[in-house]
Amino acid sequence: MVDNIMDMFSTTNPVFRAYLFYSAVLVVKMLAMSLLTARQRFKHKVFANPEDAAGKGAKVRFDNTDIERVRR
C-alpha cells in the first residue's frame, strides 16, 4: 500500500506531472498579477493605503478602472 501511494506522487505519474505543471503556472500568474497591479498603481498614482500614497503625491482611491481591471 505504501509503495502504491509513493507511486502516485512520483514524477513518472502523468497525472501528478500535470498537477505540478499547472500549479507552477498558477503561482507564476499570481506573481505576475501582483507586479502588474503595482505597476498600474504607480502609473496612475492611485494607492489603496494612505501610508503608500504619503510621500509620492498620490491619491487614495478604490475605484480606478484600470487598476480594478488588472485585479480581476
Tab-separated table of C-alpha atoms in Angstrom:
chain	number	residue	atom	x	y	z
A	1	MET	CA	0.000	0.000	0.000
A	2	VAL	CA	2.792	2.458	0.857
A	3	ASP	CA	4.559	1.736	-2.430
A	4	ASN	CA	1.336	2.432	-4.314
A	5	ILE	CA	0.911	5.814	-2.592
A	6	MET	CA	4.503	6.782	-3.321
A	7	ASP	CA	3.993	5.836	-6.968
A	8	MET	CA	1.046	8.230	-7.121
A	9	PHE	CA	3.274	11.130	-6.015
A	10	SER	CA	6.113	10.288	-8.366
A	11	THR	CA	7.046	12.362	-11.391
A	12	THR	CA	6.632	9.264	-13.520
A	13	ASN	CA	2.878	9.539	-12.947
A	14	PRO	CA	1.491	11.711	-15.794
A	15	VAL	CA	-1.414	12.995	-13.702
A	16	PHE	CA	0.918	14.172	-10.933
A	17	ARG	CA	3.205	15.788	-13.536
A	18	ALA	CA	0.229	17.685	-14.939
A	19	TYR	CA	-0.727	18.772	-11.415
A	20	LEU	CA	2.800	20.076	-10.787
A	21	PHE	CA	2.864	21.911	-14.114
A	22	TYR	CA	-0.469	23.671	-13.653
A	23	SER	CA	0.323	24.501	-10.028
A	24	ALA	CA	3.502	26.207	-11.216
A	25	VAL	CA	1.533	28.077	-13.892
A	26	LEU	CA	-0.866	29.401	-11.249
A	27	VAL	CA	1.980	30.526	-8.972
A	28	VAL	CA	3.661	32.386	-11.839
A	29	LYS	CA	0.332	34.006	-12.756
A	30	MET	CA	-0.236	35.177	-9.183
A	31	LEU	CA	3.231	36.718	-9.025
A	32	ALA	CA	2.808	38.396	-12.408
A	33	MET	CA	-0.568	39.845	-11.456
A	34	SER	CA	0.824	41.380	-8.271
A	35	LEU	CA	3.591	43.046	-10.297
A	36	LEU	CA	1.093	44.300	-12.885
A	37	THR	CA	-1.159	45.700	-10.157
A	38	ALA	CA	1.767	47.536	-8.557
A	39	ARG	CA	2.783	48.888	-11.960
A	40	GLN	CA	-0.712	50.253	-12.580
A	41	ARG	CA	-0.850	51.802	-9.112
A	42	PHE	CA	2.436	53.652	-9.662
A	43	LYS	CA	1.492	54.631	-13.218
A	44	HIS	CA	-1.802	56.234	-12.163
A	45	LYS	CA	-0.556	57.362	-8.714
A	46	VAL	CA	-3.516	55.735	-7.007
A	47	PHE	CA	-2.984	53.647	-3.892
A	48	ALA	CA	-5.230	51.749	-1.502
A	49	ASN	CA	-3.429	52.801	1.703
A	50	PRO	CA	-2.621	56.309	2.956
A	51	GLU	CA	0.850	55.110	4.002
A	52	ASP	CA	1.672	54.138	0.418
A	53	ALA	CA	0.466	57.440	-1.032
A	54	ALA	CA	2.052	59.707	1.594
A	55	GLY	CA	5.400	60.610	0.038
A	56	LYS	CA	4.502	60.206	-3.606
A	57	GLY	CA	1.901	62.929	-4.114
A	58	ALA	CA	-0.668	60.267	-4.871
A	59	LYS	CA	-4.333	59.764	-4.044
A	60	VAL	CA	-6.085	57.082	-2.043
A	61	ARG	CA	-8.863	55.654	-4.196
A	62	PHE	CA	-10.577	52.325	-4.597
A	63	ASP	CA	-12.411	52.847	-7.880
A	64	ASN	CA	-9.774	53.303	-10.579
A	65	THR	CA	-10.984	51.237	-13.527
A	66	ASP	CA	-7.514	50.393	-14.874
A	67	ILE	CA	-6.347	49.003	-11.544
A	68	GLU	CA	-9.567	47.100	-10.933
A	69	ARG	CA	-9.309	45.549	-14.395
A	70	VAL	CA	-5.893	44.114	-13.516
A	71	ARG	CA	-7.075	42.923	-10.107
A	72	ARG	CA	-9.990	40.934	-11.583
